[in-house]
JSON list of C-alpha atoms in Angstrom, two decimals:
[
{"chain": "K", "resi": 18, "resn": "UNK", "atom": "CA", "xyz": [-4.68, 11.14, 10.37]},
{"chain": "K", "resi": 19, "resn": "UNK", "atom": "CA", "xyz": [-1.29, 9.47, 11.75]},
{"chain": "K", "resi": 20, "resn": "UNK", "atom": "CA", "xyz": [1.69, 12.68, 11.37]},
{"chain": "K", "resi": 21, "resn": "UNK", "atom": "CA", "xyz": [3.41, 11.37, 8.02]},
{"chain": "K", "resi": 22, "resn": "UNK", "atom": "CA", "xyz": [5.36, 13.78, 6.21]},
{"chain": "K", "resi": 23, "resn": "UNK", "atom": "CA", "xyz": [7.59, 12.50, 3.31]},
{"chain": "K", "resi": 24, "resn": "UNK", "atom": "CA", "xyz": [9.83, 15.17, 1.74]},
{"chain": "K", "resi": 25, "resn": "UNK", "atom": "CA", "xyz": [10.82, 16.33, -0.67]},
{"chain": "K", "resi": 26, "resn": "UNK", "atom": "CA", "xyz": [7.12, 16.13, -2.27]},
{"chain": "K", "resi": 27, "resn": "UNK", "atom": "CA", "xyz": [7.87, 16.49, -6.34]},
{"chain": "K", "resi": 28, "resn": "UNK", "atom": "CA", "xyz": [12.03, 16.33, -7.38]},
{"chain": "K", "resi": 29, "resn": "UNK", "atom": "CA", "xyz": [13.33, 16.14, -10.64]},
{"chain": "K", "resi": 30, "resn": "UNK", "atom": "CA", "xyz": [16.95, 14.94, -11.19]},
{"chain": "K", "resi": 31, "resn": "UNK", "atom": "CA", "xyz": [19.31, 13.63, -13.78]},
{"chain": "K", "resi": 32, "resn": "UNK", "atom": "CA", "xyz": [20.55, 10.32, -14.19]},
{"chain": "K", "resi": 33, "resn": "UNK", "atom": "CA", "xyz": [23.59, 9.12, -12.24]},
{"chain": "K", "resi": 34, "resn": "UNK", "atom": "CA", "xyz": [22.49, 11.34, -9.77]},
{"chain": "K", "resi": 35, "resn": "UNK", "atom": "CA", "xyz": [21.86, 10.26, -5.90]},
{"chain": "K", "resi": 36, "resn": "UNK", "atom": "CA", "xyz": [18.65, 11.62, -4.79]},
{"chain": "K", "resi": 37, "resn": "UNK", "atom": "CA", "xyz": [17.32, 10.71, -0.97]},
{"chain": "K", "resi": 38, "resn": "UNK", "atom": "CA", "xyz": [14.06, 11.01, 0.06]},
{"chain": "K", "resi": 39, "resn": "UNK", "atom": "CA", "xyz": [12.41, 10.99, 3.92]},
{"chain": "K", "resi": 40, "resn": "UNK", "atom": "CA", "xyz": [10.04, 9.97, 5.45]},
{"chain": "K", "resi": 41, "resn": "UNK", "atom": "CA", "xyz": [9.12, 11.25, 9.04]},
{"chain": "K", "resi": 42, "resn": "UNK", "atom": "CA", "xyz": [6.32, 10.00, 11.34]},
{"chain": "K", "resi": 43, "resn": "UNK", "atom": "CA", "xyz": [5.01, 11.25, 14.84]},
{"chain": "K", "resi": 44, "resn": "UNK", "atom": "CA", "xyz": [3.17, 8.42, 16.23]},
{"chain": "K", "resi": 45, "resn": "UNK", "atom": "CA", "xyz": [6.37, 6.53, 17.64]},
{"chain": "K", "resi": 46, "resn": "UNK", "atom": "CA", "xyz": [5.18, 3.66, 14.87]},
{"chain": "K", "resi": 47, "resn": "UNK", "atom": "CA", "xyz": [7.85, 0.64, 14.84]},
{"chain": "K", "resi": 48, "resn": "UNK", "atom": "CA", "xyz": [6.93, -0.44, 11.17]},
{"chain": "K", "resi": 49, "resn": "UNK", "atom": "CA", "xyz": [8.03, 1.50, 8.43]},
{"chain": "K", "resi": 50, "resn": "UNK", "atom": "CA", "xyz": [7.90, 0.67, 4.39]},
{"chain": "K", "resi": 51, "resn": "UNK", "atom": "CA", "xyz": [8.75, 2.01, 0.97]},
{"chain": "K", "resi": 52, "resn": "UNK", "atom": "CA", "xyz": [6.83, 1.51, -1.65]},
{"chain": "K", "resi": 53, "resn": "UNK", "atom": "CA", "xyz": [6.68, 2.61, -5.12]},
{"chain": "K", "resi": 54, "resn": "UNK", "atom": "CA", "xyz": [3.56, 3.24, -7.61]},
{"chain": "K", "resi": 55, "resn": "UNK", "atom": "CA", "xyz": [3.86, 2.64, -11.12]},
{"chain": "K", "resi": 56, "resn": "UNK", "atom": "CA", "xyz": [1.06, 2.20, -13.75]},
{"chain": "K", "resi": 57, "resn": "UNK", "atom": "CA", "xyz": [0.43, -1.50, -14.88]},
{"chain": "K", "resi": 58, "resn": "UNK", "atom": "CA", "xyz": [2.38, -2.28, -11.46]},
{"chain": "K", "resi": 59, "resn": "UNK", "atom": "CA", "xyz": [0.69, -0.75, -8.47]},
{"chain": "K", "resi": 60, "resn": "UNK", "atom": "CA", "xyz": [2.18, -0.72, -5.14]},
{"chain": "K", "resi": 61, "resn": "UNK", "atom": "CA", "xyz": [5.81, -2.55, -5.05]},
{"chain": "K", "resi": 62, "resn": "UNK", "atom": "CA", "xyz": [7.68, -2.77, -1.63]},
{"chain": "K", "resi": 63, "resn": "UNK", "atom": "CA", "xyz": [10.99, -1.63, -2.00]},
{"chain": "K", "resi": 64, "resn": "UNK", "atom": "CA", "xyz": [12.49, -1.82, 1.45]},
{"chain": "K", "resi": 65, "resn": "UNK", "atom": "CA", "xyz": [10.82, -2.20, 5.17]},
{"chain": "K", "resi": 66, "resn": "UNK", "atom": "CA", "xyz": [11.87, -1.32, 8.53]},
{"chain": "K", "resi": 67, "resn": "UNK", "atom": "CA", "xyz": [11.31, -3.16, 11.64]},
{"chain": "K", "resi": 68, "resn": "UNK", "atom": "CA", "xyz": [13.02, -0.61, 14.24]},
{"chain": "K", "resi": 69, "resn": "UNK", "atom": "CA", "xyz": [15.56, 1.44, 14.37]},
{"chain": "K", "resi": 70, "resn": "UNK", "atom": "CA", "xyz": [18.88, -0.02, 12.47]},
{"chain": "K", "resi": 71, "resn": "UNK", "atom": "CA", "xyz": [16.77, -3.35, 11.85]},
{"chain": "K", "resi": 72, "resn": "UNK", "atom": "CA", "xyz": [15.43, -3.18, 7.65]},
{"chain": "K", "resi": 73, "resn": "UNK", "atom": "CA", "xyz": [15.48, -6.02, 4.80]},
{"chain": "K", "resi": 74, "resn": "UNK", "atom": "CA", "xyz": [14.81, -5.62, 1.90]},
{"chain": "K", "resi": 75, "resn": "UNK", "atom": "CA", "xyz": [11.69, -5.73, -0.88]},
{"chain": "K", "resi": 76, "resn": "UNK", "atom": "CA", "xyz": [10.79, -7.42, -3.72]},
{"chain": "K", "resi": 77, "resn": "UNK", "atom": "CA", "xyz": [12.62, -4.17, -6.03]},
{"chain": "K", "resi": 78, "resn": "UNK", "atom": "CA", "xyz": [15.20, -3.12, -3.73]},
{"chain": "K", "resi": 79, "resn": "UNK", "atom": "CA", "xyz": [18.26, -2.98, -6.94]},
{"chain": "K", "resi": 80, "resn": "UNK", "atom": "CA", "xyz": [19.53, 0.52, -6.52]},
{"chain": "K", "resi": 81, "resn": "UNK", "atom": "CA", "xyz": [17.99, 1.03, -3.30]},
{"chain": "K", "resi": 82, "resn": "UNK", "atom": "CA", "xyz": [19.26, 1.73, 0.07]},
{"chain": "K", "resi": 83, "resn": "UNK", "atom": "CA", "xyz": [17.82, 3.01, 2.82]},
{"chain": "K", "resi": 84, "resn": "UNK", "atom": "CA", "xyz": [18.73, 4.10, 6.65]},
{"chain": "K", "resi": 85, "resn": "UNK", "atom": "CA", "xyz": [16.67, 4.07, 9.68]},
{"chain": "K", "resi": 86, "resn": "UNK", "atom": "CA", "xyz": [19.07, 5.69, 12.49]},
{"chain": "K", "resi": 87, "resn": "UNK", "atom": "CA", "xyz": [15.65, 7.08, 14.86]},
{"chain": "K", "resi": 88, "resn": "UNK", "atom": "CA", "xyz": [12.46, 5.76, 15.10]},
{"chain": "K", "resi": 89, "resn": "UNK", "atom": "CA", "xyz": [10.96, 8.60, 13.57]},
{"chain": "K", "resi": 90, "resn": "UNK", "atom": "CA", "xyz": [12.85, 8.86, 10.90]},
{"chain": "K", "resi": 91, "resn": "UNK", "atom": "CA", "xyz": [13.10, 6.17, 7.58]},
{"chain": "K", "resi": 92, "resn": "UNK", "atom": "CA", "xyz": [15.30, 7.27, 4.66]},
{"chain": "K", "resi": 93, "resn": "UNK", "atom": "CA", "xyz": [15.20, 6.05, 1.49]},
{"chain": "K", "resi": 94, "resn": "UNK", "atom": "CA", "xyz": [18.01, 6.67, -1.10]},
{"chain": "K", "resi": 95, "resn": "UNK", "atom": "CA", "xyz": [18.34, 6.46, -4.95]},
{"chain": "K", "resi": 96, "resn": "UNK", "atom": "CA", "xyz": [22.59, 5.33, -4.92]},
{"chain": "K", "resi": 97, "resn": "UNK", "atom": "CA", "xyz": [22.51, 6.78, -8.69]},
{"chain": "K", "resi": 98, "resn": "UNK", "atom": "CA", "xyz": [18.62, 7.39, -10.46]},
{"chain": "K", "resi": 99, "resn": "UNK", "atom": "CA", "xyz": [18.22, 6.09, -13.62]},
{"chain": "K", "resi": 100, "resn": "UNK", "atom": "CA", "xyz": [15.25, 6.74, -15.58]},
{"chain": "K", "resi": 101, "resn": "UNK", "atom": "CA", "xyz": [13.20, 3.76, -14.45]},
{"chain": "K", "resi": 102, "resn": "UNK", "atom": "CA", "xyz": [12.91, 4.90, -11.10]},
{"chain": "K", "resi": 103, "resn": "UNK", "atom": "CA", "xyz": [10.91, 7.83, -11.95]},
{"chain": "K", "resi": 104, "resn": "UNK", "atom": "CA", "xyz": [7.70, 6.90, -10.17]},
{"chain": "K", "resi": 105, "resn": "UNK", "atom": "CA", "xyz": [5.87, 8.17, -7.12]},
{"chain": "K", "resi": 106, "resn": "UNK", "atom": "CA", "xyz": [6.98, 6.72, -3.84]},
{"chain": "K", "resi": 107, "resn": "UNK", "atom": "CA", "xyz": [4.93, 5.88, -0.60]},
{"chain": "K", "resi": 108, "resn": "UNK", "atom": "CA", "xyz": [6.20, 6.01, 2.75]},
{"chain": "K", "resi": 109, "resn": "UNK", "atom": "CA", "xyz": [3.81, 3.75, 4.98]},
{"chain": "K", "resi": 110, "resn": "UNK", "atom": "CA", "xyz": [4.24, 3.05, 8.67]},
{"chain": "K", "resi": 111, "resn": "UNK", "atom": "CA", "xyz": [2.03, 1.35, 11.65]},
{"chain": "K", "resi": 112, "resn": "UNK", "atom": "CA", "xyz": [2.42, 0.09, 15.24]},
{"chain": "K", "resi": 113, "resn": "UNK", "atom": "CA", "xyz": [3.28, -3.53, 15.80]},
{"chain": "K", "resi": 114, "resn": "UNK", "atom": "CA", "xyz": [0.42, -5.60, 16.21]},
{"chain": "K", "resi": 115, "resn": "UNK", "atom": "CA", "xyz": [-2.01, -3.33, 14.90]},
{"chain": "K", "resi": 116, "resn": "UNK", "atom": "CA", "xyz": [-3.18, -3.55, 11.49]},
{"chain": "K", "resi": 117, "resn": "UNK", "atom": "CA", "xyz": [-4.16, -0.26, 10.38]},
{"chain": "K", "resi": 118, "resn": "UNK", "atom": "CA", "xyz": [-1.10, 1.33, 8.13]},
{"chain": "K", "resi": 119, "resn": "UNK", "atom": "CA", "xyz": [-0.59, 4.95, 7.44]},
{"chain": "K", "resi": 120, "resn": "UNK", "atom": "CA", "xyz": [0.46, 6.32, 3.75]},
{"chain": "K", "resi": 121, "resn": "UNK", "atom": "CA", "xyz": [2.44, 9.53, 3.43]},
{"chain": "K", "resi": 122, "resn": "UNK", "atom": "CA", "xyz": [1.38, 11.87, 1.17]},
{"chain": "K", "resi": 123, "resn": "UNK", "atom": "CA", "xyz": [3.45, 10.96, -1.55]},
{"chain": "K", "resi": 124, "resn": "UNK", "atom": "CA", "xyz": [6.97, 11.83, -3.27]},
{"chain": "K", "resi": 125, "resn": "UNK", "atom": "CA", "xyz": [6.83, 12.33, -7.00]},
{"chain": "K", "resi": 126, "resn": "UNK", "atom": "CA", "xyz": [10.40, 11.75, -8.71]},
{"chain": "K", "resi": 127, "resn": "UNK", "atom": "CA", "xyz": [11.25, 12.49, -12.40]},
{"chain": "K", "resi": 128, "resn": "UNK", "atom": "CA", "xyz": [14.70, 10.80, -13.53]},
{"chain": "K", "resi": 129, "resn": "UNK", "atom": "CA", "xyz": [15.52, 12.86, -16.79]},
{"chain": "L", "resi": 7, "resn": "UNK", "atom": "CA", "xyz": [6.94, -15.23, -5.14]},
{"chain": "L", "resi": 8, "resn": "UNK", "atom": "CA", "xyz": [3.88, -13.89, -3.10]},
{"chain": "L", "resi": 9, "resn": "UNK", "atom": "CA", "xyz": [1.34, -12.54, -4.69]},
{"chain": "L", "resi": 10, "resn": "UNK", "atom": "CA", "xyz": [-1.85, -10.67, -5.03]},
{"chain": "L", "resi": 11, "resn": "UNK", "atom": "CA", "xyz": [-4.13, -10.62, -8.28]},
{"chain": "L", "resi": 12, "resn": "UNK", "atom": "CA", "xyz": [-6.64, -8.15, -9.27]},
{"chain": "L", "resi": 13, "resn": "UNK", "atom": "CA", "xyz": [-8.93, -7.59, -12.45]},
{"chain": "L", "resi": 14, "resn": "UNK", "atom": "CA", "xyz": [-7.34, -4.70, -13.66]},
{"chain": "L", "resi": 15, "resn": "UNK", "atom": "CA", "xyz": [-10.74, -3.07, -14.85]},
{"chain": "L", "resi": 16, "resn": "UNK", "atom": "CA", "xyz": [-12.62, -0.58, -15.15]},
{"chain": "L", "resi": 17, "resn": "UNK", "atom": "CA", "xyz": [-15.30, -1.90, -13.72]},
{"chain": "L", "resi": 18, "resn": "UNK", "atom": "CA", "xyz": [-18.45, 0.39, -14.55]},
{"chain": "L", "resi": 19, "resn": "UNK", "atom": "CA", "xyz": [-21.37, 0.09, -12.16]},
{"chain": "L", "resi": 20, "resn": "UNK", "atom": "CA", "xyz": [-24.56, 2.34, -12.03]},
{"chain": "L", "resi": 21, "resn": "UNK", "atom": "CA", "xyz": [-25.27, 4.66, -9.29]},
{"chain": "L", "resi": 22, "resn": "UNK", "atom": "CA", "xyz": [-27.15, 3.05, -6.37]},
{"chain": "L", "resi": 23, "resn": "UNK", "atom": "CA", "xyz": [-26.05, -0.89, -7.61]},
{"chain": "L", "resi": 24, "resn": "UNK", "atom": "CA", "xyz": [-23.87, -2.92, -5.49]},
{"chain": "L", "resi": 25, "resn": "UNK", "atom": "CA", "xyz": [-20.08, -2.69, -6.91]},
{"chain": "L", "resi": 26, "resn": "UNK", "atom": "CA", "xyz": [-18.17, -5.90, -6.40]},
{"chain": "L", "resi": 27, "resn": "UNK", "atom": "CA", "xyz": [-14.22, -6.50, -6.51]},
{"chain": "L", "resi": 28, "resn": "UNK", "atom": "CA", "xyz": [-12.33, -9.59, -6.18]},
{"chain": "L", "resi": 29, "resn": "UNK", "atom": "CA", "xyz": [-8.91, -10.57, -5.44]},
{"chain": "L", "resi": 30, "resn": "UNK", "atom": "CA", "xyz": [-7.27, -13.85, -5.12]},
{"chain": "L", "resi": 31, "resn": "UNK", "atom": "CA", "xyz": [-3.77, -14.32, -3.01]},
{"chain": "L", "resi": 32, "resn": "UNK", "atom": "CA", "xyz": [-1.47, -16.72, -3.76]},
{"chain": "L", "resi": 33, "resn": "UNK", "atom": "CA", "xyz": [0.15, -18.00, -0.05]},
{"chain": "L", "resi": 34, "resn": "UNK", "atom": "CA", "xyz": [-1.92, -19.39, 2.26]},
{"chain": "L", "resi": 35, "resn": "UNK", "atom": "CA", "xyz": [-0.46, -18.42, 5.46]},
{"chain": "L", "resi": 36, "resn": "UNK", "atom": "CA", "xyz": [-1.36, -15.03, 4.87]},
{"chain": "L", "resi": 37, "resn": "UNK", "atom": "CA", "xyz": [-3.51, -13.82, 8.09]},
{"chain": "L", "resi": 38, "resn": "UNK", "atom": "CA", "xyz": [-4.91, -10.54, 7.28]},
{"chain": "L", "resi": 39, "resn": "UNK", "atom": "CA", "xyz": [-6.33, -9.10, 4.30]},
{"chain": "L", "resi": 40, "resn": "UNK", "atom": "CA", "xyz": [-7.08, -5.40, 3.49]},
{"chain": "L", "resi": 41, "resn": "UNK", "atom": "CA", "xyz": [-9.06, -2.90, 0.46]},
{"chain": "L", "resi": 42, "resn": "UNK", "atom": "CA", "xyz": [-7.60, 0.45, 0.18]},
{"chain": "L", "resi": 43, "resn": "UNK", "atom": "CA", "xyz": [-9.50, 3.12, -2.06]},
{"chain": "L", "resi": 44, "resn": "UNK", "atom": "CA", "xyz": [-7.14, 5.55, -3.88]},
{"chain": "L", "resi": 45, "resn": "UNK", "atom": "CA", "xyz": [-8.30, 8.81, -5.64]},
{"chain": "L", "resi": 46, "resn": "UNK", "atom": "CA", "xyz": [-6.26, 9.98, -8.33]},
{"chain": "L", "resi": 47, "resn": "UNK", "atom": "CA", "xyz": [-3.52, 11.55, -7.44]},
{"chain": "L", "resi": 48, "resn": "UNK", "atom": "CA", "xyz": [-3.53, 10.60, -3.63]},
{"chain": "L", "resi": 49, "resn": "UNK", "atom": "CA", "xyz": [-2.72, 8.09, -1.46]},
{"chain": "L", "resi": 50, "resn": "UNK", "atom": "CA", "xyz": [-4.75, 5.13, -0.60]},
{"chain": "L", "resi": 51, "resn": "UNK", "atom": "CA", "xyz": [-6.90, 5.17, 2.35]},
{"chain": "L", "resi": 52, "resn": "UNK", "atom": "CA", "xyz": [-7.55, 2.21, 4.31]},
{"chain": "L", "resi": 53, "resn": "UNK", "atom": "CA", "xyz": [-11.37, 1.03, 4.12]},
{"chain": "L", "resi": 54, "resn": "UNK", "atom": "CA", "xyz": [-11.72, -1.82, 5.85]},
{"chain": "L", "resi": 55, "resn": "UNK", "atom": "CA", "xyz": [-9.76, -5.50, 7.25]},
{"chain": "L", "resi": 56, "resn": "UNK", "atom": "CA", "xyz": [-10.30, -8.80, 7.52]},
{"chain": "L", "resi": 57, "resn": "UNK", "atom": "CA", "xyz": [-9.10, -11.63, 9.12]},
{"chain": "L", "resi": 58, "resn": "UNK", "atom": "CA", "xyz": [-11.50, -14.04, 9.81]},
{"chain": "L", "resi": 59, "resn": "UNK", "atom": "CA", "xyz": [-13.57, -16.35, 7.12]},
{"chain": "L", "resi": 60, "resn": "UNK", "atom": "CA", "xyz": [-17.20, -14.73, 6.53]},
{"chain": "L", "resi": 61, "resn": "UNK", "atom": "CA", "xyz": [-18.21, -11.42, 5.85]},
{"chain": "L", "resi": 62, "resn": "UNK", "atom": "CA", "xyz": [-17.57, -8.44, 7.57]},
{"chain": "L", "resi": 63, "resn": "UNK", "atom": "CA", "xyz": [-19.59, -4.95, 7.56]},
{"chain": "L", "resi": 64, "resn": "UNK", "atom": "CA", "xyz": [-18.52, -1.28, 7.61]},
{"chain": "L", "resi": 65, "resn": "UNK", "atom": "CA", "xyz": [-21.38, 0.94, 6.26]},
{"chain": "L", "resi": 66, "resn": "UNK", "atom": "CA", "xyz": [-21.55, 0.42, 2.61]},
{"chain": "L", "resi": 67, "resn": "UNK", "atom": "CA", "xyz": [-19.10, -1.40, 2.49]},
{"chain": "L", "resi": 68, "resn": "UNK", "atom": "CA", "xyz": [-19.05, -5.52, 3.12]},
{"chain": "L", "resi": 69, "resn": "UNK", "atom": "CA", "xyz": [-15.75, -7.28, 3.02]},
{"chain": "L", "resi": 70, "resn": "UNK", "atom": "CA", "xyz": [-16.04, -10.96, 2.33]},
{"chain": "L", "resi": 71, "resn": "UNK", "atom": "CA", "xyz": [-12.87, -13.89, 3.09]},
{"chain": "L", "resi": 72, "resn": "UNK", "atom": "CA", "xyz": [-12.66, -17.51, 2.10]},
{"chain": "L", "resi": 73, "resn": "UNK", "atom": "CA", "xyz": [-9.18, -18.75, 3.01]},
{"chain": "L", "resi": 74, "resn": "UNK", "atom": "CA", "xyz": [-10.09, -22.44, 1.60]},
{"chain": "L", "resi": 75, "resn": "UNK", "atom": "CA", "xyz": [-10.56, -20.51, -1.94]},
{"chain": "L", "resi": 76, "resn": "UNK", "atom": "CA", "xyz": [-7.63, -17.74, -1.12]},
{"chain": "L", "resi": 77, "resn": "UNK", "atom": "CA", "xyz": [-10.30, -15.46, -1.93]},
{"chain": "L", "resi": 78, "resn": "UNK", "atom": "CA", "xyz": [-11.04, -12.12, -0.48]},
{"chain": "L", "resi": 79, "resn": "UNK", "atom": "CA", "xyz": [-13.82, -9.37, -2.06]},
{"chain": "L", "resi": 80, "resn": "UNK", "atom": "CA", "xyz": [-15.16, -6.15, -1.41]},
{"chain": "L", "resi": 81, "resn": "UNK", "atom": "CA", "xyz": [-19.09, -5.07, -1.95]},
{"chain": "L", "resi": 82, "resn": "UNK", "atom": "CA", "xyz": [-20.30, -1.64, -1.98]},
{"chain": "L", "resi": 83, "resn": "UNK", "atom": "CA", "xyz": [-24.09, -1.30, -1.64]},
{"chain": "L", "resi": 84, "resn": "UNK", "atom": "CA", "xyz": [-25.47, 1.97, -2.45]},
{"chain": "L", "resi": 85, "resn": "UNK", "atom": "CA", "xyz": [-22.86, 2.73, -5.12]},
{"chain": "L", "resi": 86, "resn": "UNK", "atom": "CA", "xyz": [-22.05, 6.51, -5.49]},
{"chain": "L", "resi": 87, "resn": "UNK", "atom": "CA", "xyz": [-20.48, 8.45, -8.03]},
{"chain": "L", "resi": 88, "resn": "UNK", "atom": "CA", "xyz": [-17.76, 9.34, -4.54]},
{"chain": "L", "resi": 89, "resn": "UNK", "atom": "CA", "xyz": [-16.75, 5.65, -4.92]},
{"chain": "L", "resi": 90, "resn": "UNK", "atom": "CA", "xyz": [-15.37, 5.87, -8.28]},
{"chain": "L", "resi": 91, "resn": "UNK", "atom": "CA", "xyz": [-11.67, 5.53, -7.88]},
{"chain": "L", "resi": 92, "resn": "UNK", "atom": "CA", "xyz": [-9.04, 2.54, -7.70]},
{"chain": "L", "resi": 93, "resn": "UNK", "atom": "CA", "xyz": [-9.32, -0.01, -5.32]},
{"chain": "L", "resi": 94, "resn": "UNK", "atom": "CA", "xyz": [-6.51, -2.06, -3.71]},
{"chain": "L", "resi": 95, "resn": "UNK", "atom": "CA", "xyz": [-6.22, -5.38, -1.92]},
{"chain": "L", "resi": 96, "resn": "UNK", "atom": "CA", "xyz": [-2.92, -5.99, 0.16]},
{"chain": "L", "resi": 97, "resn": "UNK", "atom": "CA", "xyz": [-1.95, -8.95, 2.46]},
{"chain": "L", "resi": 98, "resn": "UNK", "atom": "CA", "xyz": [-0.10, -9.45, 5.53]},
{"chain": "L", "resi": 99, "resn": "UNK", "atom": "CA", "xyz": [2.17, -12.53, 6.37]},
{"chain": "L", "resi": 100, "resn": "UNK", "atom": "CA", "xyz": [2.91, -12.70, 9.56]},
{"chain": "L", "resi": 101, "resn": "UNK", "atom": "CA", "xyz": [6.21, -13.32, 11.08]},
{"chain": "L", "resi": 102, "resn": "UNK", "atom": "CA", "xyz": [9.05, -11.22, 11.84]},
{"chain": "L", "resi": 103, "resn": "UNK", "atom": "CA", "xyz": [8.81, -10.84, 7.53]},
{"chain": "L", "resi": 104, "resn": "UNK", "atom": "CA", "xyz": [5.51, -8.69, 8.61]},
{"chain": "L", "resi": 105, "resn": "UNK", "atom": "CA", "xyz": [5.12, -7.46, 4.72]},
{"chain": "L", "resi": 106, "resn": "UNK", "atom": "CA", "xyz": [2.65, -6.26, 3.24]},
{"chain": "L", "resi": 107, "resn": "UNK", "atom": "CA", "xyz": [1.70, -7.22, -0.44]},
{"chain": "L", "resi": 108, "resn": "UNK", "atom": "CA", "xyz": [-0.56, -4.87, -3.07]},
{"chain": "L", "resi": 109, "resn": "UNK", "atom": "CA", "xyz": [-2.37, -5.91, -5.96]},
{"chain": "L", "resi": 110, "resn": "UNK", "atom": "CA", "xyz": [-2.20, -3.71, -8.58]},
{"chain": "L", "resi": 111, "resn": "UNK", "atom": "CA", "xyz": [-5.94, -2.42, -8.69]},
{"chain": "L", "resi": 112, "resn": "UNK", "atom": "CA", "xyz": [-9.15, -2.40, -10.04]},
{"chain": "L", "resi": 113, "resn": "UNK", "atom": "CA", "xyz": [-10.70, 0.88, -11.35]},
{"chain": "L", "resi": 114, "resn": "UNK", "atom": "CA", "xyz": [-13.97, 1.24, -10.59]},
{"chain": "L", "resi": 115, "resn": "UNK", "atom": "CA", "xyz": [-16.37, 4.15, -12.40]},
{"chain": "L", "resi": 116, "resn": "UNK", "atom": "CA", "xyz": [-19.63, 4.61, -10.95]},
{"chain": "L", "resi": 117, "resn": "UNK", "atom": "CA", "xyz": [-21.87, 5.39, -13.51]},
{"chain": "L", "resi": 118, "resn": "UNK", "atom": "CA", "xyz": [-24.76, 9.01, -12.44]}
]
């Protein structure tokens, strides 16, 4: 398996709160996403990464931000959780021109 | 708005029968087509991709495309009670936009 780490793995917070989670990956991938799981809504794509400094946004990017100063390295951060954005979050990354993606492991948030 | 449908499920098959899932995309200059398999719990794996029309074979499993119909399906011969989990189809369209879409799932419960 591709090196993905995402970190922290479970965080509870309260609302108004900013909370930043990261991703890190190994395999000098160029692609980089953020997705979030949610039941009756699946996978949702909240921001994506095309190298380093170069990101746009996803289809549920409100209250999103997110930084991507090294290759390795793809932040994503909560400007002030609110309850809705408890979920579980999915770092994903993958070489240009290849198709195969790599998950990370997983981030579980609770917004209280 | 790009999208990816799914039957939501479950979708109860008996051991050893051939499990199908379907998924229909909505923009037709998407190029490559994917099924993940996620385990409660866990990330999604990657199973197998497509990008051509026709069907293509991994073991078990049989991925089928027909871009005239914006159709895309998964078979798994040989079902075993291993398989039952969620399964996900995502889409690439290419360009510099290089996102990838989910659906949101269909649950499938192999029946011993």
């Amino acid at each position: 398996d591709a090196g993905i780490t995402q970190s922290p793995r479970h965080k509870v917070t309260e609302t108004g709160t900013p909370v930043t989670l990261r991703c890190h990956q190994t395999e000098n991938h160029r692609y980089m996403y953020w997705y979030r799981q949610d039941p009756g809504h699946g996978l949702r794509l909240i921001h994506y990464s095309y190298g380093v400094k170069d990101t746009d946004k996803g289809e549920v990017s409100d209250g999103y931000s997110v930084s991507r100063s090294k290759t390795e390295d793809f932040l994503l951060t909560l400007e002030s959780a609110t309850s809705s954005q408890t979920s579980v979050y999915f770092c994903v990354s993958r070489f240009s021109g290849e198709e195969t993606q790599y998950f990370g492991p997983g981030t579980r948030l609770l917004v209280l | 708005q790009k999208e990816v449908e799914q039957n939501s499920g479950p979708l109860s098959v008996p051991e050893g029968a051939i499990a199908s899932l379907n998924c229909t995309y909505s923009d037709r200059g998407s190029q490559s087509f994917f099924w993940y398999r996620q385990y409660s719990g866990k990330s999604p794996e990657l199973i197998m991709f497509i990008y051509s029309n026709g069907d293509k074979e991994d073991g078990r499993f049989t991925a089928q495309l027909n871009k005239a119909s914006q159709y895309v399906s998964l078979l798994i011969r040989d079902s075993q009670p291993s398989d039952s989990a969620t399964y996900l189809c995502a889409v690439n369209i290419r360009g510099r936009d290089d996102k990838i879409i989910f659906g949101k799932g269909t649950r499938l419960h192999i029946l011993p």
